[in-house]
Short mmCIF file of C-alpha atoms in Angstrom, two decimals:
data_model
loop_
_atom_site.label_atom_id
_atom_site.label_comp_id
_atom_site.label_asym_id
_atom_site.label_seq_id
_atom_site.Cartn_x
_atom_site.Cartn_y
_atom_site.Cartn_z
CA ASN P 1 6.81 16.39 10.83
CA ALA P 2 7.15 12.77 11.90
CA GLY P 3 4.55 11.66 9.34
CA VAL P 4 2.91 8.34 10.23
CA THR P 5 4.37 6.47 13.18
CA GLN P 6 3.61 2.93 14.25
CA THR P 7 4.46 1.02 17.40
CA PRO P 8 5.67 -1.56 18.09
CA LYS P 9 7.93 -2.45 15.16
CA PHE P 10 7.95 -6.13 16.05
CA GLN P 11 5.72 -8.25 18.24
CA VAL P 12 5.41 -11.93 19.07
CA LEU P 13 2.12 -13.13 20.53
CA LYS P 14 0.75 -16.43 21.64
CA THR P 15 -2.56 -17.65 20.26
CA GLY P 16 -5.42 -16.10 22.20
CA GLN P 17 -3.53 -13.07 23.44
CA SER P 18 -4.79 -9.59 22.69
CA MET P 19 -2.83 -6.50 21.77
CA THR P 20 -3.14 -3.03 20.30
CA LEU P 21 -1.10 -1.74 17.39
CA GLN P 22 -0.63 1.99 17.66
CA CYS P 23 -0.73 4.45 14.77
CA ALA P 24 -0.38 8.20 14.89
CA GLN P 25 -0.05 10.94 12.27
CA ASP P 26 0.79 14.62 12.56
CA MET P 27 -0.33 15.76 9.11
CA ASN P 28 -3.92 16.59 10.11
CA HIS P 29 -5.24 13.94 7.74
CA GLU P 30 -8.88 13.01 8.08
CA TYR P 31 -8.58 9.60 6.39
CA MET P 32 -6.70 6.79 8.12
CA SER P 33 -6.57 3.12 7.33
CA TRP P 34 -5.03 -0.18 8.33
CA TYR P 35 -3.69 -2.76 5.86
CA ARG P 36 -2.12 -6.13 6.25
CA GLN P 37 0.49 -7.35 3.80
CA ASP P 38 1.05 -11.04 3.22
CA PRO P 39 3.24 -12.78 0.62
CA GLY P 40 1.33 -13.21 -2.63
CA MET P 41 -1.71 -11.35 -1.29
CA GLY P 42 -0.67 -7.74 -1.60
CA LEU P 43 -2.08 -5.04 0.64
CA ARG P 44 -5.51 -5.80 2.02
CA LEU P 45 -7.63 -3.18 3.78
CA ILE P 46 -8.70 -4.10 7.30
CA HIS P 47 -10.50 -1.00 8.59
CA TYR P 48 -10.57 2.65 7.71
CA SER P 49 -11.78 5.95 9.13
CA VAL P 50 -12.88 9.10 7.33
CA GLY P 51 -12.64 11.22 10.47
CA ALA P 52 -12.73 11.23 14.25
CA GLY P 53 -15.60 9.12 15.55
CA ILE P 54 -16.20 7.37 12.22
CA THR P 55 -14.86 3.94 11.30
CA ASP P 56 -15.80 1.33 8.74
CA GLN P 57 -14.81 -2.15 7.68
CA GLY P 58 -12.51 -2.95 4.82
CA GLU P 59 -11.89 -6.19 2.97
CA VAL P 60 -10.63 -8.31 5.90
CA PRO P 61 -12.05 -6.92 9.18
CA ASN P 62 -12.70 -10.14 11.13
CA GLY P 63 -10.68 -10.44 14.33
CA TYR P 64 -9.81 -6.73 14.44
CA ASN P 65 -11.35 -3.68 16.07
CA VAL P 66 -10.59 -0.01 15.59
CA SER P 67 -11.59 3.29 17.12
CA ARG P 68 -10.91 6.91 16.18
CA SER P 69 -11.26 9.18 19.17
CA THR P 70 -8.90 11.84 17.78
CA THR P 71 -7.79 12.93 14.32
CA GLU P 72 -4.22 11.92 15.10
CA ASP P 73 -4.61 8.37 16.42
CA PHE P 74 -6.06 5.19 14.91
CA PRO P 75 -5.24 2.09 16.99
CA LEU P 76 -5.89 -1.44 15.74
CA ARG P 77 -6.88 -4.05 18.31
CA LEU P 78 -6.46 -7.78 17.93
CA LEU P 79 -9.04 -9.30 20.22
CA SER P 80 -7.77 -12.90 20.37
CA ALA P 81 -4.72 -13.42 18.21
CA ALA P 82 -4.63 -16.35 15.80
CA PRO P 83 -1.72 -17.70 13.71
CA SER P 84 -3.59 -16.51 10.60
CA GLN P 85 -3.02 -12.96 11.81
CA THR P 86 0.73 -13.32 11.41
CA SER P 87 1.49 -10.55 8.97
CA VAL P 88 2.99 -7.12 8.45
CA TYR P 89 0.55 -4.37 9.37
CA PHE P 90 0.67 -0.93 7.81
CA CYS P 91 -1.17 2.16 8.90
CA ALA P 92 -1.74 4.90 6.34
CA SER P 93 -3.17 8.39 6.38
CA SER P 94 -4.29 10.81 3.69
CA PHE P 95 -6.54 13.75 2.92
CA GLY P 96 -9.02 11.34 1.38
CA GLY P 97 -9.49 7.72 0.47
CA LYS P 98 -8.54 8.31 -3.17
CA GLU P 99 -5.62 10.61 -2.40
CA THR P 100 -1.95 9.85 -1.86
CA GLN P 101 -1.58 7.44 1.02
CA TYR P 102 1.23 8.06 3.50
CA PHE P 103 2.27 4.79 5.07
CA GLY P 104 3.93 4.11 8.37
CA PRO P 105 6.97 1.81 8.64
CA GLY P 106 4.88 -1.20 9.58
CA THR P 107 4.49 -3.60 12.51
CA ARG P 108 5.70 -7.14 12.01
CA LEU P 109 3.51 -9.51 14.01
CA LEU P 110 4.13 -13.19 14.63
CA VAL P 111 1.41 -15.23 16.32
CA LEU P 112 2.53 -18.60 17.65
CA THR T 1 -15.16 -5.68 -6.77
CA GLN T 2 -12.44 -3.90 -8.68
CA LEU T 3 -9.29 -5.92 -9.26
CA LEU T 4 -5.86 -4.85 -10.42
CA GLU T 5 -3.57 -7.47 -11.93
CA GLN T 6 0.14 -6.71 -11.97
CA SER T 7 2.65 -8.47 -14.17
CA PRO T 8 5.17 -9.83 -13.94
CA GLN T 9 5.06 -10.84 -10.28
CA PHE T 10 8.85 -11.16 -10.16
CA LEU T 11 11.55 -9.71 -12.39
CA SER T 12 15.30 -9.96 -12.01
CA ILE T 13 17.47 -8.19 -14.57
CA GLN T 14 20.98 -6.83 -14.96
CA GLU T 15 21.91 -3.25 -14.32
CA GLY T 16 21.52 -1.14 -17.44
CA GLU T 17 18.65 -3.10 -18.95
CA ASN T 18 15.21 -1.68 -19.64
CA LEU T 19 11.99 -3.11 -18.27
CA THR T 20 8.25 -2.59 -18.23
CA VAL T 21 5.75 -3.67 -15.60
CA TYR T 22 2.03 -3.70 -16.16
CA CYS T 23 -1.08 -3.01 -14.14
CA ASN T 24 -4.32 -4.18 -15.75
CA SER T 25 -7.99 -4.22 -14.85
CA SER T 26 -11.38 -4.67 -16.43
CA SER T 27 -12.62 -1.71 -14.37
CA VAL T 28 -12.28 1.97 -15.07
CA PHE T 29 -10.41 4.02 -12.50
CA SER T 30 -10.62 7.76 -11.93
CA SER T 31 -6.89 7.80 -11.20
CA LEU T 32 -4.06 5.39 -10.67
CA GLN T 33 -1.13 5.63 -8.29
CA TRP T 34 2.22 3.87 -8.36
CA TYR T 35 4.12 3.18 -5.16
CA ARG T 36 7.54 1.70 -4.44
CA GLN T 37 8.19 -0.27 -1.29
CA GLU T 38 11.67 -1.11 -0.05
CA PRO T 39 12.32 -4.00 2.36
CA GLY T 40 11.29 -3.19 5.92
CA GLU T 41 9.48 0.01 4.97
CA GLY T 42 6.05 1.19 3.96
CA PRO T 43 5.11 2.01 0.36
CA VAL T 44 5.98 5.48 -0.91
CA LEU T 45 4.12 7.24 -3.71
CA LEU T 46 5.98 7.65 -6.99
CA VAL T 47 3.32 9.18 -9.21
CA THR T 48 -0.39 9.63 -9.79
CA VAL T 49 -1.89 9.53 -13.29
CA VAL T 50 -5.35 10.93 -13.81
CA THR T 51 -6.12 11.46 -17.49
CA GLY T 52 -6.53 8.67 -20.02
CA GLY T 53 -3.42 8.48 -22.19
CA GLU T 54 -1.40 10.53 -19.73
CA VAL T 55 2.36 9.98 -19.61
CA LYS T 56 4.48 11.11 -16.68
CA LYS T 57 8.23 10.89 -16.36
CA LEU T 58 10.24 10.69 -13.16
CA LYS T 59 13.91 10.63 -14.16
CA ARG T 60 14.38 7.16 -15.72
CA LEU T 61 10.83 6.04 -14.88
CA THR T 62 7.99 6.57 -17.36
CA PHE T 63 4.40 6.00 -16.30
CA GLN T 64 1.48 5.72 -18.68
CA PHE T 65 -2.25 5.58 -18.04
CA GLY T 66 -4.26 3.72 -20.64
CA ASP T 67 -6.65 5.63 -22.87
CA ALA T 68 -9.62 3.85 -21.31
CA ARG T 69 -8.23 4.34 -17.77
CA LYS T 70 -8.27 0.58 -17.15
CA ASP T 71 -4.55 -0.08 -17.25
CA SER T 72 -1.17 1.45 -16.65
CA SER T 73 2.46 0.70 -17.25
CA LEU T 74 5.77 1.61 -15.68
CA HIS T 75 8.85 1.61 -17.87
CA ILE T 76 12.33 1.89 -16.38
CA THR T 77 15.22 2.82 -18.64
CA ALA T 78 18.75 1.72 -17.78
CA ALA T 79 17.75 0.12 -14.49
CA GLN T 80 19.99 0.70 -11.48
CA PRO T 81 20.40 -1.41 -8.31
CA GLY T 82 18.67 1.41 -6.43
CA ASP T 83 15.50 0.65 -8.42
CA THR T 84 15.19 -2.67 -6.59
CA GLY T 85 11.94 -2.94 -4.67
CA LEU T 86 8.29 -3.87 -4.76
CA TYR T 87 6.25 -1.76 -7.18
CA LEU T 88 2.56 -1.43 -6.40
CA CYS T 89 -0.20 0.09 -8.46
CA ALA T 90 -3.36 1.33 -6.81
CA GLY T 91 -6.55 2.47 -8.48
CA ALA T 92 -9.10 4.96 -7.23
CA GLY T 93 -12.61 3.89 -8.12
CA GLY T 94 -14.95 5.94 -10.18
CA GLY T 95 -18.15 7.49 -8.89
CA GLY T 96 -18.61 7.94 -5.18
CA ALA T 97 -16.66 4.88 -4.08
CA ASP T 98 -13.90 5.78 -1.64
CA GLY T 99 -10.55 4.13 -1.10
CA LEU T 100 -7.89 2.52 -3.26
CA THR T 101 -7.61 -0.94 -4.78
CA PHE T 102 -4.04 -2.22 -4.67
CA GLY T 103 -2.46 -4.70 -7.03
CA LYS T 104 -0.31 -7.48 -5.56
CA GLY T 105 2.87 -5.87 -6.79
CA THR T 106 5.90 -6.60 -8.93
CA HIS T 107 9.08 -7.61 -7.11
CA LEU T 108 11.97 -6.08 -9.05
CA ILE T 109 15.61 -6.98 -8.48
CA ILE T 110 18.34 -5.15 -10.37
CA GLN T 111 21.60 -7.03 -10.21
CA PRO T 112 24.87 -5.07 -10.40
#
């Protein structure tokens, strides 16, 4: 099993550009989530999904969209990138929101 | 909003020393997870504690869940350079609330 995979590993964007961060898991987990990690702020939940077709907002959802068309994939879209979105983004999957979270390796995003 | 406070934020000690990091809250959690994150990677689960007063050992690491399930500690005996990393605690809320609340983490450096 590959576990949780994320692409790209690194990305540089200009302010106003859009992009999609990809996340896939092969563990048949129903629950998937996106976090951002910033120095001194810890992991903050952006969006999460309890199953295909169902998504909900986390703590810091503004500026991000998600969709869950399949169990395996949970892409995160930045609609119009801003410097405040410079961060490391982690995707995680699990059998449930309170269960062990399996994290991907992260995407490091720099918005200029 | 459930908050988890971790202390200390940073800790740098010599190889062979003992240390304890703390995870405290005013809220009760149904379970608490500890993760370790190494540079450039996603967090990886170390242990989950569920019962108040529970103690779990993982080689030189000892985890304890407070009797009231509001706090937890991680004690490392004879720290090794391989223990270096960011240690995160995450609490699962009581009742029907889904998801985890993460602390901001303790950055641990073990110097040879």
